[in-house]
Short mmCIF file of C-alpha atoms in Angstrom, two decimals:
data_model
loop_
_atom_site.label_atom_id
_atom_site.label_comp_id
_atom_site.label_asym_id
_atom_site.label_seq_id
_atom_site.Cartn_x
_atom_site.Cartn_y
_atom_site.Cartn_z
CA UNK A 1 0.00 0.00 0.00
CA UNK A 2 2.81 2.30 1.01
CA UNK A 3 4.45 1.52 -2.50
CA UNK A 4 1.19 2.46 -4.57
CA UNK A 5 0.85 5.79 -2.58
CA UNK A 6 4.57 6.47 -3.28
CA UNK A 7 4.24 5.62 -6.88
CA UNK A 8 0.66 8.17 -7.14
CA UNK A 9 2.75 10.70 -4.98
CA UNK A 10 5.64 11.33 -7.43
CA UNK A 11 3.21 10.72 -10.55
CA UNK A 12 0.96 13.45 -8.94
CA UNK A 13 4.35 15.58 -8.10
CA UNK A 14 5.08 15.31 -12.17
CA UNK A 15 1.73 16.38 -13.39
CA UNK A 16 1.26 18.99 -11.33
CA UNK A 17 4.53 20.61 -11.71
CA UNK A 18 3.60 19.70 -15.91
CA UNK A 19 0.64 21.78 -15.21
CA UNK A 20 1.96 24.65 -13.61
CA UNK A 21 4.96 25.04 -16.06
CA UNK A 22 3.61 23.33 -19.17
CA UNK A 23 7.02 23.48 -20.07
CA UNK A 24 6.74 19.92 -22.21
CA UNK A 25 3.10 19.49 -22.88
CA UNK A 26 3.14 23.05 -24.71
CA UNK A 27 5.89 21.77 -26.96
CA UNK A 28 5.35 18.55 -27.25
CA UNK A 29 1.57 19.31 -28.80
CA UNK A 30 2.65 21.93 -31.03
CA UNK A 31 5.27 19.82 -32.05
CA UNK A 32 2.65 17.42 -32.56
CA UNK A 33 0.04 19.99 -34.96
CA UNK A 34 2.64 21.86 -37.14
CA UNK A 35 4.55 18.47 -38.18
CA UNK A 36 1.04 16.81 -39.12
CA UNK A 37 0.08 20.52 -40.64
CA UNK A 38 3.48 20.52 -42.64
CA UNK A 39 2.68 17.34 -43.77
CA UNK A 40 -0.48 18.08 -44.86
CA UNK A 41 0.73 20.84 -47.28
CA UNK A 42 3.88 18.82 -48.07
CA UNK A 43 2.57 16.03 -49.98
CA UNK A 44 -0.85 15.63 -51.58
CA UNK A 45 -1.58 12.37 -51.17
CA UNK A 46 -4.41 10.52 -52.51
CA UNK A 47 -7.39 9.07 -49.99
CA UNK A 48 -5.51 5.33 -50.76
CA UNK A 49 -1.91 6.51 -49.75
CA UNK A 50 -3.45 8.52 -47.09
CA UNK A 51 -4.91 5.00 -45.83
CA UNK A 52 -1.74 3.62 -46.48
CA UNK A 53 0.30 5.63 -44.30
CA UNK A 54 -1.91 6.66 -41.50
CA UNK A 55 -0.73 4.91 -38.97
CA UNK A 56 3.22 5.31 -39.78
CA UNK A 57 2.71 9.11 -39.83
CA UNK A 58 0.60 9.20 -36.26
CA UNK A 59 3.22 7.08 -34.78
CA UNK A 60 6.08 8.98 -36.09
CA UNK A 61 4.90 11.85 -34.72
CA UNK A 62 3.36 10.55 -31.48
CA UNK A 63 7.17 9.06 -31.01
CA UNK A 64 8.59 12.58 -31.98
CA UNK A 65 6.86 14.47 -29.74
CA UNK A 66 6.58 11.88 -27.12
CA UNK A 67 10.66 12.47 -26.92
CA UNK A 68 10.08 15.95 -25.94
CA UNK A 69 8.15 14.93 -23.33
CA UNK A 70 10.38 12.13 -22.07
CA UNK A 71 13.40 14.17 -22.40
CA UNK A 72 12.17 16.49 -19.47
CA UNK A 73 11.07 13.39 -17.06
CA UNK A 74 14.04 13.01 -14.76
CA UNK A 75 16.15 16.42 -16.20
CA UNK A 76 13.27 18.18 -14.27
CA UNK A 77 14.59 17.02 -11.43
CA UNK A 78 18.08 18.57 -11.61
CA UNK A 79 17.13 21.43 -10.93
CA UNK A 80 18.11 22.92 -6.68
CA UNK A 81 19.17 19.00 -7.06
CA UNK A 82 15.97 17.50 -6.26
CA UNK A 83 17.13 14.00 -7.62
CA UNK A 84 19.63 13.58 -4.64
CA UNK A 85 16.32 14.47 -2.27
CA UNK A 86 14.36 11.69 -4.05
CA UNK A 87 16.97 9.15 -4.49
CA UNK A 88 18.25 9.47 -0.78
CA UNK A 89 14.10 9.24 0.46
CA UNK A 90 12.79 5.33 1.37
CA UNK A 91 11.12 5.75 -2.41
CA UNK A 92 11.97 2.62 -4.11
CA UNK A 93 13.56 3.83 -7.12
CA UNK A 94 11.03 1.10 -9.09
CA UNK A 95 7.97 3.09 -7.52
CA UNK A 96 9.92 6.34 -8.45
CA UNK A 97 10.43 4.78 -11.66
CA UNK A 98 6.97 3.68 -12.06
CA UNK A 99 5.32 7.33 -10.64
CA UNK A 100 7.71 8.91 -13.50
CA UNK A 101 6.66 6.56 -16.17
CA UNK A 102 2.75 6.93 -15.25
CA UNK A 103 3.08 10.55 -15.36
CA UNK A 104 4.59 10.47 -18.71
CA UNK A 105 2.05 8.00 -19.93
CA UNK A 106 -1.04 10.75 -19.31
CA UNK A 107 1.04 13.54 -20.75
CA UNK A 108 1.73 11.14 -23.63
CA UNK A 109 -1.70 10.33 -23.91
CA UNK A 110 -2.71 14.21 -24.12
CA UNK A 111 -0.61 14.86 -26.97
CA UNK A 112 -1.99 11.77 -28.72
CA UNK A 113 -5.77 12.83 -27.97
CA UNK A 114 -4.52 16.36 -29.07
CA UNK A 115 -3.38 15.15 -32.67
CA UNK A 116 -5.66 12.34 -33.50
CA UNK A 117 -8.94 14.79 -34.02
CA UNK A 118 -5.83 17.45 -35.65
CA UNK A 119 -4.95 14.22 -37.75
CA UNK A 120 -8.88 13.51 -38.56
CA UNK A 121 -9.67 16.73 -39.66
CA UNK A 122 -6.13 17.71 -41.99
CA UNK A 123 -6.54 14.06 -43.45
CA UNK A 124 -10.47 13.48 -44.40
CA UNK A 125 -10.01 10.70 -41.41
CA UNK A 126 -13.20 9.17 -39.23
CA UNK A 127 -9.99 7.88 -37.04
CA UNK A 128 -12.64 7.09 -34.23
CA UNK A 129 -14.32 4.05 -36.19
CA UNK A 130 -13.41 1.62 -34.29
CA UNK A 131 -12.72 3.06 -30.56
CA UNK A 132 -12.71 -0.21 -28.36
CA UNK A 133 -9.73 -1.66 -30.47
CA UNK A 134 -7.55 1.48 -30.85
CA UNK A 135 -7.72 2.59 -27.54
CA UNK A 136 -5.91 -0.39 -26.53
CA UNK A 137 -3.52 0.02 -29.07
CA UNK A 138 -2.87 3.56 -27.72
CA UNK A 139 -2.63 2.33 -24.35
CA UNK A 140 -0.28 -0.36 -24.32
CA UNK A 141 2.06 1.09 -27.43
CA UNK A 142 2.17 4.39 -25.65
CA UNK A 143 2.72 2.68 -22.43
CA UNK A 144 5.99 0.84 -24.24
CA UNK A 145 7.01 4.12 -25.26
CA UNK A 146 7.16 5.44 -22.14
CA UNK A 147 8.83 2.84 -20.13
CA UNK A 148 11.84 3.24 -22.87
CA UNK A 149 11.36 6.53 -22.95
CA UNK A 150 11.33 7.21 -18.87
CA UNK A 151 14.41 4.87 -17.98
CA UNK A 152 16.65 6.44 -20.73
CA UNK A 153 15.62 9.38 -19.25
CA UNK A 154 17.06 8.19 -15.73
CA UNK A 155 20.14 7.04 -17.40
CA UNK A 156 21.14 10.14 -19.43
CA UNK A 157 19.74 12.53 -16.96
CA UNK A 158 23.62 13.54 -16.11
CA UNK A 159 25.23 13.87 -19.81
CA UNK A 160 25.18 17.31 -20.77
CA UNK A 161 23.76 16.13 -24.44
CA UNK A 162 21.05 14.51 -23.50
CA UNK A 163 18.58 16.21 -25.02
CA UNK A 164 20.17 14.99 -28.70
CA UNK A 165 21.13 11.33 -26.62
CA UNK A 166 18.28 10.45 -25.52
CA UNK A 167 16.35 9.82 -29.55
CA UNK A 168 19.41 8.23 -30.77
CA UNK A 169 18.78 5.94 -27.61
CA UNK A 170 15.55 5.13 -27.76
CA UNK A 171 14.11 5.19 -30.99
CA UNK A 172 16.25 1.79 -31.93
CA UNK A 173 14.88 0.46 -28.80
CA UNK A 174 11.07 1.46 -29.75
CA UNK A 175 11.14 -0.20 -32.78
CA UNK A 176 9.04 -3.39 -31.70
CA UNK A 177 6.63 -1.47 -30.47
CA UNK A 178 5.82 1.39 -32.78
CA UNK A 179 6.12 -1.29 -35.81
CA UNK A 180 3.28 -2.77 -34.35
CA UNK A 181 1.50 0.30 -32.98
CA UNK A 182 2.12 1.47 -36.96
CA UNK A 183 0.27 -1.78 -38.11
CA UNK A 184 -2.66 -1.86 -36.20
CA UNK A 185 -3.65 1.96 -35.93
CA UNK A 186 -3.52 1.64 -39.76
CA UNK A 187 -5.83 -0.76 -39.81
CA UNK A 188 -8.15 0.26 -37.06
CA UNK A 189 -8.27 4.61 -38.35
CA UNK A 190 -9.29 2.46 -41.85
CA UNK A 191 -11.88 0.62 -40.04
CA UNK A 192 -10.52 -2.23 -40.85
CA UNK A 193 -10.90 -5.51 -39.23
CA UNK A 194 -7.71 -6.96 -37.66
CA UNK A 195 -7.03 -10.32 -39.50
CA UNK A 196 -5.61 -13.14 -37.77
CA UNK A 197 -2.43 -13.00 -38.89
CA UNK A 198 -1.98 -9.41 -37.86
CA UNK A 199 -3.35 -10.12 -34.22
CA UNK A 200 -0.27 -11.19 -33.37
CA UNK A 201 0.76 -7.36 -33.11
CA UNK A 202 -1.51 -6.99 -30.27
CA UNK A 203 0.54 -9.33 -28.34
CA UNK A 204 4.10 -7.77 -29.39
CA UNK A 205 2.59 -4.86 -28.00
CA UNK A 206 1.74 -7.05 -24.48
CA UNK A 207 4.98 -8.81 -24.22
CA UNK A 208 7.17 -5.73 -25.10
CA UNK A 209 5.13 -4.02 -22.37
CA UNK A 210 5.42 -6.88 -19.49
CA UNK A 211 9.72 -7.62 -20.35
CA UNK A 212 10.71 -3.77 -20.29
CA UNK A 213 8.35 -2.97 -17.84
CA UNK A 214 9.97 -5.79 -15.38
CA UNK A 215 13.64 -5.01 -16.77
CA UNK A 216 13.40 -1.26 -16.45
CA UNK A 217 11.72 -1.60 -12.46
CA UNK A 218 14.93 -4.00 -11.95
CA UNK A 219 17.41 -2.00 -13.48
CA UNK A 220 16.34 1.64 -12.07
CA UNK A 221 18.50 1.27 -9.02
CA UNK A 222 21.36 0.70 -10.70
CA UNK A 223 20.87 3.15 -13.44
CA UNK A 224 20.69 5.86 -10.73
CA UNK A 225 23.22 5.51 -8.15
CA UNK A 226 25.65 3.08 -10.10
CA UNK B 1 35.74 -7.83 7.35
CA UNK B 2 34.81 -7.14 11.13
CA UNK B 3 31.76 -6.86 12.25
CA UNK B 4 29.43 -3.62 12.63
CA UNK B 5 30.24 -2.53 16.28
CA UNK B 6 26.73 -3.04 17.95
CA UNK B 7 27.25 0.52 19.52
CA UNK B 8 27.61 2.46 15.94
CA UNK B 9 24.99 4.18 14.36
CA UNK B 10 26.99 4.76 11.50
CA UNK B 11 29.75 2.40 10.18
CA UNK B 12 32.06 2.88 7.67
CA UNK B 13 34.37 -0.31 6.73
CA UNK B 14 37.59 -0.07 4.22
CA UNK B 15 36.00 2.24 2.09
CA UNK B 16 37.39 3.39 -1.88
CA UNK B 17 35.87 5.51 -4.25
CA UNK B 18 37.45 6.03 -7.31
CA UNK B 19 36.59 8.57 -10.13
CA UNK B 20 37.93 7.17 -13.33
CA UNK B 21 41.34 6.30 -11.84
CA UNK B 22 41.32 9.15 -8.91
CA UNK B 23 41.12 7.51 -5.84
CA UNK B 24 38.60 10.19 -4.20
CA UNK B 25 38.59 8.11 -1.20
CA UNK B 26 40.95 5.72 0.08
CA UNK B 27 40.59 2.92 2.57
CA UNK B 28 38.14 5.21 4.99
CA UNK B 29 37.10 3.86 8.09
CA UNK B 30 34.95 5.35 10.60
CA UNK B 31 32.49 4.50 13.59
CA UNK B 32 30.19 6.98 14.12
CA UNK B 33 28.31 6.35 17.87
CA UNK B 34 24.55 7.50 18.03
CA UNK B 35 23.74 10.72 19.61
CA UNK B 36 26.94 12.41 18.03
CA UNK B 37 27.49 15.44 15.89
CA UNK B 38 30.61 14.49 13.55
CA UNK B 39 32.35 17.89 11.76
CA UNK B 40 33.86 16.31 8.65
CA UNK B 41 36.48 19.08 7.91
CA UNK B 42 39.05 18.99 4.68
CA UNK B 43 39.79 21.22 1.98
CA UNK B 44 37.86 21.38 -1.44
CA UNK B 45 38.37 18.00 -2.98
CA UNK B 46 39.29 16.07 -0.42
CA UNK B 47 36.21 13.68 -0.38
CA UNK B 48 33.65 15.07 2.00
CA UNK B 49 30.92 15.37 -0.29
CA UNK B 50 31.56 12.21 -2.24
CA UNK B 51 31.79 10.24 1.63
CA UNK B 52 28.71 11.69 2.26
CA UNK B 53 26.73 10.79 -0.56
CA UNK B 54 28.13 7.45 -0.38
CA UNK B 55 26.66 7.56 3.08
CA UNK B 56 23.11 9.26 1.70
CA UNK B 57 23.24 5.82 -0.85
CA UNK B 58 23.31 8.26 -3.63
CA UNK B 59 26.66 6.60 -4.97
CA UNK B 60 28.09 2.81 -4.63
CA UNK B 61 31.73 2.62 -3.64
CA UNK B 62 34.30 0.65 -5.57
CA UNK B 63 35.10 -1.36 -2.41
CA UNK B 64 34.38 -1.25 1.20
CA UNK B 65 30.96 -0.88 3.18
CA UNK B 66 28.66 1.58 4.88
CA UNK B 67 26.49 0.47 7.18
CA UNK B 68 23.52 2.61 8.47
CA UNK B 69 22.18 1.68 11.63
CA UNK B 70 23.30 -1.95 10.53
CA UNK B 71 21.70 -1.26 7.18
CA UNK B 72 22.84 -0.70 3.72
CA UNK B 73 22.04 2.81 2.48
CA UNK B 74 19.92 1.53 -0.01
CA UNK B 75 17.77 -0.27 2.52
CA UNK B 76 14.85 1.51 3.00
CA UNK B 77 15.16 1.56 7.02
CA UNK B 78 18.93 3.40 6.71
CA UNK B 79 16.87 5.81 4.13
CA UNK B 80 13.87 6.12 6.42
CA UNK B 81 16.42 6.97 9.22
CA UNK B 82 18.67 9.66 7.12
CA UNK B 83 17.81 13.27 6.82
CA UNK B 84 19.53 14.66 3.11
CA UNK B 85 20.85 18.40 3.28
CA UNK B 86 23.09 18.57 0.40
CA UNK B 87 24.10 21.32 -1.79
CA UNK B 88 21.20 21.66 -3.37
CA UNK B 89 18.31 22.64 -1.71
CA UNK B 90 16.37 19.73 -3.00
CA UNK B 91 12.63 21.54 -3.56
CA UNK B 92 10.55 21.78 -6.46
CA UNK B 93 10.59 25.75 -7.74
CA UNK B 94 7.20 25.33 -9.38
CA UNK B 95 5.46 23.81 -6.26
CA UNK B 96 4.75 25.96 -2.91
CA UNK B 97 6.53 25.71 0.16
CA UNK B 98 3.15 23.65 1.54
CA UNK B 99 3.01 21.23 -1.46
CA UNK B 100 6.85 20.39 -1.06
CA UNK B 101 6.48 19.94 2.06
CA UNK B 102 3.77 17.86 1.85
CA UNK B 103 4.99 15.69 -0.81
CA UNK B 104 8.06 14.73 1.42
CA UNK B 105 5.89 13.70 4.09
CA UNK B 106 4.12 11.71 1.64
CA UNK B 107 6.92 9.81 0.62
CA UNK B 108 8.70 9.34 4.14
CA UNK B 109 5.23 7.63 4.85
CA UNK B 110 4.11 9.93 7.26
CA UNK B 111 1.06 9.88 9.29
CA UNK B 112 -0.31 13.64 8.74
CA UNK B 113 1.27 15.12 5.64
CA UNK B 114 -0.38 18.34 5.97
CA UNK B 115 -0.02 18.74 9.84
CA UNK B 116 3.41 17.97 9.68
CA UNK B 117 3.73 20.41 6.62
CA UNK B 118 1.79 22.81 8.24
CA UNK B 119 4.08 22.64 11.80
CA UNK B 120 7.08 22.50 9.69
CA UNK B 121 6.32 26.16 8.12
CA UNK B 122 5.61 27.73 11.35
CA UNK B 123 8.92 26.25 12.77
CA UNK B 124 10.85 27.90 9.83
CA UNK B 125 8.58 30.90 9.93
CA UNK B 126 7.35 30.82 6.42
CA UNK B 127 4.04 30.03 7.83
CA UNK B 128 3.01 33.06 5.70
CA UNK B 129 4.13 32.40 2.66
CA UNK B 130 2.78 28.22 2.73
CA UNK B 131 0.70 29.16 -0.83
CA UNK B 132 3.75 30.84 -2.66
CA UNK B 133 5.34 29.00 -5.30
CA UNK B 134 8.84 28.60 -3.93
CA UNK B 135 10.40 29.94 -7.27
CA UNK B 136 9.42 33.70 -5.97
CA UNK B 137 11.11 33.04 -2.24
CA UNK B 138 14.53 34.66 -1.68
CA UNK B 139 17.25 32.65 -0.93
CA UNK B 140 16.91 32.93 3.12
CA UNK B 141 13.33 31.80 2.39
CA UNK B 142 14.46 28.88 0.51
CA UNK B 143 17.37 27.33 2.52
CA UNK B 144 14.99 27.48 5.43
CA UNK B 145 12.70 25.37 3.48
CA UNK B 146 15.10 23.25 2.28
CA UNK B 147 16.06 22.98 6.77
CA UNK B 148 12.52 22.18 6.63
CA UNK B 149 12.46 19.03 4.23
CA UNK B 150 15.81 17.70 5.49
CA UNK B 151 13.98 17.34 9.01
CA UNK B 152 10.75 17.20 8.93
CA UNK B 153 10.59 13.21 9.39
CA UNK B 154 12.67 13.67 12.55
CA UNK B 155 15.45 11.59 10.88
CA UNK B 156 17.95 9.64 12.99
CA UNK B 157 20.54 10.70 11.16
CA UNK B 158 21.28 13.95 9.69
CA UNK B 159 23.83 14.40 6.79
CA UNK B 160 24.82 17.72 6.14
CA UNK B 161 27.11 19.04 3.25
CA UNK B 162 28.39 22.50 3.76
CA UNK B 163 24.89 23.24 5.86
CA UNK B 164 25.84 27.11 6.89
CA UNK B 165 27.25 27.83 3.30
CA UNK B 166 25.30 31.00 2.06
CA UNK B 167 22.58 30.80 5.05
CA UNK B 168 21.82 34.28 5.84
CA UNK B 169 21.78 34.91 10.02
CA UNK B 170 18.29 33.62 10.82
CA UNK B 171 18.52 30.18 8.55
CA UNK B 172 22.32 29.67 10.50
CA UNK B 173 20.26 30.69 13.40
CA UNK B 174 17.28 28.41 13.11
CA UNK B 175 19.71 25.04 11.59
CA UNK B 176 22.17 25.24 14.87
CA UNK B 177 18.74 25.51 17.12
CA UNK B 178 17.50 22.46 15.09
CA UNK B 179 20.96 20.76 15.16
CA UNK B 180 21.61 21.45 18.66
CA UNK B 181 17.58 20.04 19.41
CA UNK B 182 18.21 16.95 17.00
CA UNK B 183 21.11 16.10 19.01
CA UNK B 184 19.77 16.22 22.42
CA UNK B 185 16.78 14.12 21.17
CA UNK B 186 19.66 11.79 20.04
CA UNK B 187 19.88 12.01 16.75
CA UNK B 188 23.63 10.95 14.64
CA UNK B 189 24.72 14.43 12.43
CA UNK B 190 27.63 14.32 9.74
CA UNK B 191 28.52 17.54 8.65
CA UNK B 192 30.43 18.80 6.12
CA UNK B 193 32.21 22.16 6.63
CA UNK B 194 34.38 25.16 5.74
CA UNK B 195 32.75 27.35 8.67
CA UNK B 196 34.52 26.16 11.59
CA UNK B 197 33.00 28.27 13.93
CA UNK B 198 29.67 27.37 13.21
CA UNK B 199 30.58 23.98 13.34
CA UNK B 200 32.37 24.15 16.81
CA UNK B 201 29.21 24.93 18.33
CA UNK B 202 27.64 21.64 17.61
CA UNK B 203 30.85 19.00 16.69
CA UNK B 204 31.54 16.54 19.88
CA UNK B 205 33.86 14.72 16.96
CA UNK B 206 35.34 15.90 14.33
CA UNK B 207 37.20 14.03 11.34
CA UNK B 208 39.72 15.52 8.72
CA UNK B 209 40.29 14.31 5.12
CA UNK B 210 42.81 14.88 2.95
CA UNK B 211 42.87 13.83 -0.52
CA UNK B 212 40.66 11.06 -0.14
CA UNK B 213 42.52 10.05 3.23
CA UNK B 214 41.51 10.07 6.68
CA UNK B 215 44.27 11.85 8.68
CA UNK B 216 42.21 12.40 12.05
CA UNK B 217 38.70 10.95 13.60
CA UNK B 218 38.02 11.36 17.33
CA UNK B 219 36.44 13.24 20.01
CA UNK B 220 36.75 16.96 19.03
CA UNK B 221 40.14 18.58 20.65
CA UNK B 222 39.67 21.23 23.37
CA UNK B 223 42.17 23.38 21.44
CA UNK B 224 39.68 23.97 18.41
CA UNK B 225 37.51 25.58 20.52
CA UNK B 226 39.56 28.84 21.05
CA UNK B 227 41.51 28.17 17.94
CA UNK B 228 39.38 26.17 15.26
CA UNK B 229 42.22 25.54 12.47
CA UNK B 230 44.36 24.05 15.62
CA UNK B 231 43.24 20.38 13.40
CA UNK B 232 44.37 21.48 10.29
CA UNK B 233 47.55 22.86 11.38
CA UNK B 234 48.42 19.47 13.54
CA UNK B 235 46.97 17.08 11.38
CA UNK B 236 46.48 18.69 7.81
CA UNK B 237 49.18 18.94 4.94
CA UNK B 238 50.05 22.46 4.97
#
């Protein structure tokens, strides 16, 4: 019980210090709007491409912005060197870990429920067909991101380029999980049924989730006092 | 390796920390008896800080042990027991003094979060300012919250680095009331320090480093009192 109210208490700590200085959220949504704006003027695609590619281009940018979110995560707390205050409090680093990660995962999700309608609208897409299926697409492929996202975060938090280390470091990593975030979405903004052979991306998405989610709670520790 | 004296509230065994190849600390050993207030003196770079966060479990040495109250610092008793007061003042700028406060309670598990965040600001007299985000305090305002953190869970032990270091008269004023009440109520302190002075006031040890190595640990000499460089002169190199 102690360990769920220490994990909500640093989550809460995140978004409300998000909130007050919107110092990600603001750039990760913009971020979000102008690339799928640019896009929109950049190419003229035709309503079969633009079936085609829907899902790529969401994820590409969800994963884009999503970085300038993650980037901020545990650099936030380097400021009047909060970090030593939370690493040197009886907070297990996993619950830290797992408060970080949880607040990422709603900011994460804003951006997402920011640019889908943006998406819909640019694109001629009714991305809502099918709502029961994508949102759990959404949940556990953004969830994925995050937990790469968040303990990358912890481990560059200290290197004076992180901000340019931390993509080069986790994109590779995210590739499971946005190749089959990419897949599905496609399928489900098309309303599209999910054939068998593609359901198979649904439980990528489940076992990417469960093995970094249990590596990344083990490894925190390490990965923030050596 | 012996074995933890029963006695020590704070045990360091054969201890080496090494940046790169830079032996910051070298073969440290120290037994630090509950209810003591240990002034960790030594010139810039001679390991205080990096023995002390070592101590905090913010870093792992290479070799040797710390034990806190028997416990590795990791352990989340030794953490439970340790009060942090590090360079940093380690509060959030966008949150107000009551919200820091109460988050800390929150995660040292305590009872009432906002009574205890609520006593803590009247203690440090920025009772009137509980709503104001802590980014427009001055920087009295903020080491006193930062006083207020480090103790408000009535920690066991209290690690200090550089504590009266830019404290303006009423913060040095209220830490060495707080220092000299956490010590009577038996608490362990570790301080790191340039201001001897200060420190004389409160030290019942003292210990001096010098590049990484520990040249002097015992009861604190009756000659620092009138003359508080007496330890570097005797012990120090140069």
């Amino acid at each position: 019980m102690r360990y769920l109210r220490q994990t909500l208490t640093i989550a809460g700590k995140d978004l409300r210090s998000e909130i007050r200085t919107k110092e990600s959220l603001n750039a990760a949504v913009s971020f979000a709007v102008v690339i799928l704006v640019l896009f929109s003027f950049a190419v003229d695609p035709s309503a079969d491409q633009i079936k085609e590619m829907s899902g790529g281009l969401l994820w590409l940018v969800f994963a884009f912005a999503g970085a300038l979110v993650l980037n901020r995560s545990f650099a936030r707390e380097l400021g009047n060197d909060c970090l030593d205050a939370l690493v040197a409090s009886p907070v297990p680093s996993s619950a830290l870990f797992l408060g970080k990660a949880l607040a990422n995962f709603v900011l994460l999700l804003i951006v997402e429920l920011v640019a889908l309608p943006v998406f819909g609208v640019l694109y001629n897409m009714s991305w809502a067909r099918q709502p029961l299926l994508l949102a759990p697409v959404l949940l556990l492929a953004t969830w994925g991101m995050t937990v790469i996202g968040t303990i990358f975060s912890a481990l560059t938090v200290n290197l004076r380029l992180r901000e340019l280390m931390l993509p080069m470091l986790i994109y590779p990593m995210m590739i499971p999980v946005l190749m089959a975030a990419m897949r599905l979405t496609t399928l489900l903004v098309n309303g599209e049924a999910i054939p068998a052979d593609d359901q198979i991306w649904f439980r990528l998405l489940v076992g990417f989730d469960v093995i970094f989610t249990s590596l990344a709670v083990t490894l925190v520790d390490v990965v923030l006092v050596g | 390796m012996s074995a933890v004296p029963p006695e020590a509230a704070i045990n360091v065994r054969q201890l080496w920390k090494y940046y790169g190849d830079f032996p910051a600390l070298r073969n440290i050993e120290l037994n630090i008896a509950p209810g003591t207030c240990l002034a960790l003196l030594g010139r810039n770079g001679s390991g205080k800080t990096t023995l002390l966060r070592i101590m905090a479990g913010l870093m792992r040495p290479q070799k040797g042990d710390v034990r806190i109250f028997g416990n590795d610092p990791r352990h989340s008793a030794a953490r439970d027991a340790i009060g942090l007061l590090g360079h940093g003042i380690g509060v959030y700028d966008e949150l107000s003094a009551e919200e820091n406060l109460r988050l800390f309670a929150r995660m040292y598990g305590l009872a009432n979060p906002n009574e205890v965040a609520a006593q803590w600001l009247k203690r440090t007299a920025l009772d009137h300012v509980a709503r104001s985000l802590v980014r427009e305090f001055s920087r009295g305002m903020r080491q006193r919250l930062a006083v207020a953190r480090a103790f408000l869970h009535a920690p066991k032990a209290l690690l200090l680095d550089e504590p009266f270091t830019a404290l303006d008269d009423r913060a040095i004023a209220l830490l060495q009331s707080l220092l000299a009440g956490a010590l009577k109520g038996g608490a362990t302190i570790i301080m790191s320090t340039h201001q001897l002075r200060e420190a004389m006031e409160l030290a019942t040890h003292v210990a001096l480093l010098n590049r990484g190595k520990l040249l002097f640990h015992g009861e604190r000499p009756v000659e620092m009192i009138q003359d508080p460089t007496w330890l570097y002169r005797t012990y120090g190199e140069g």
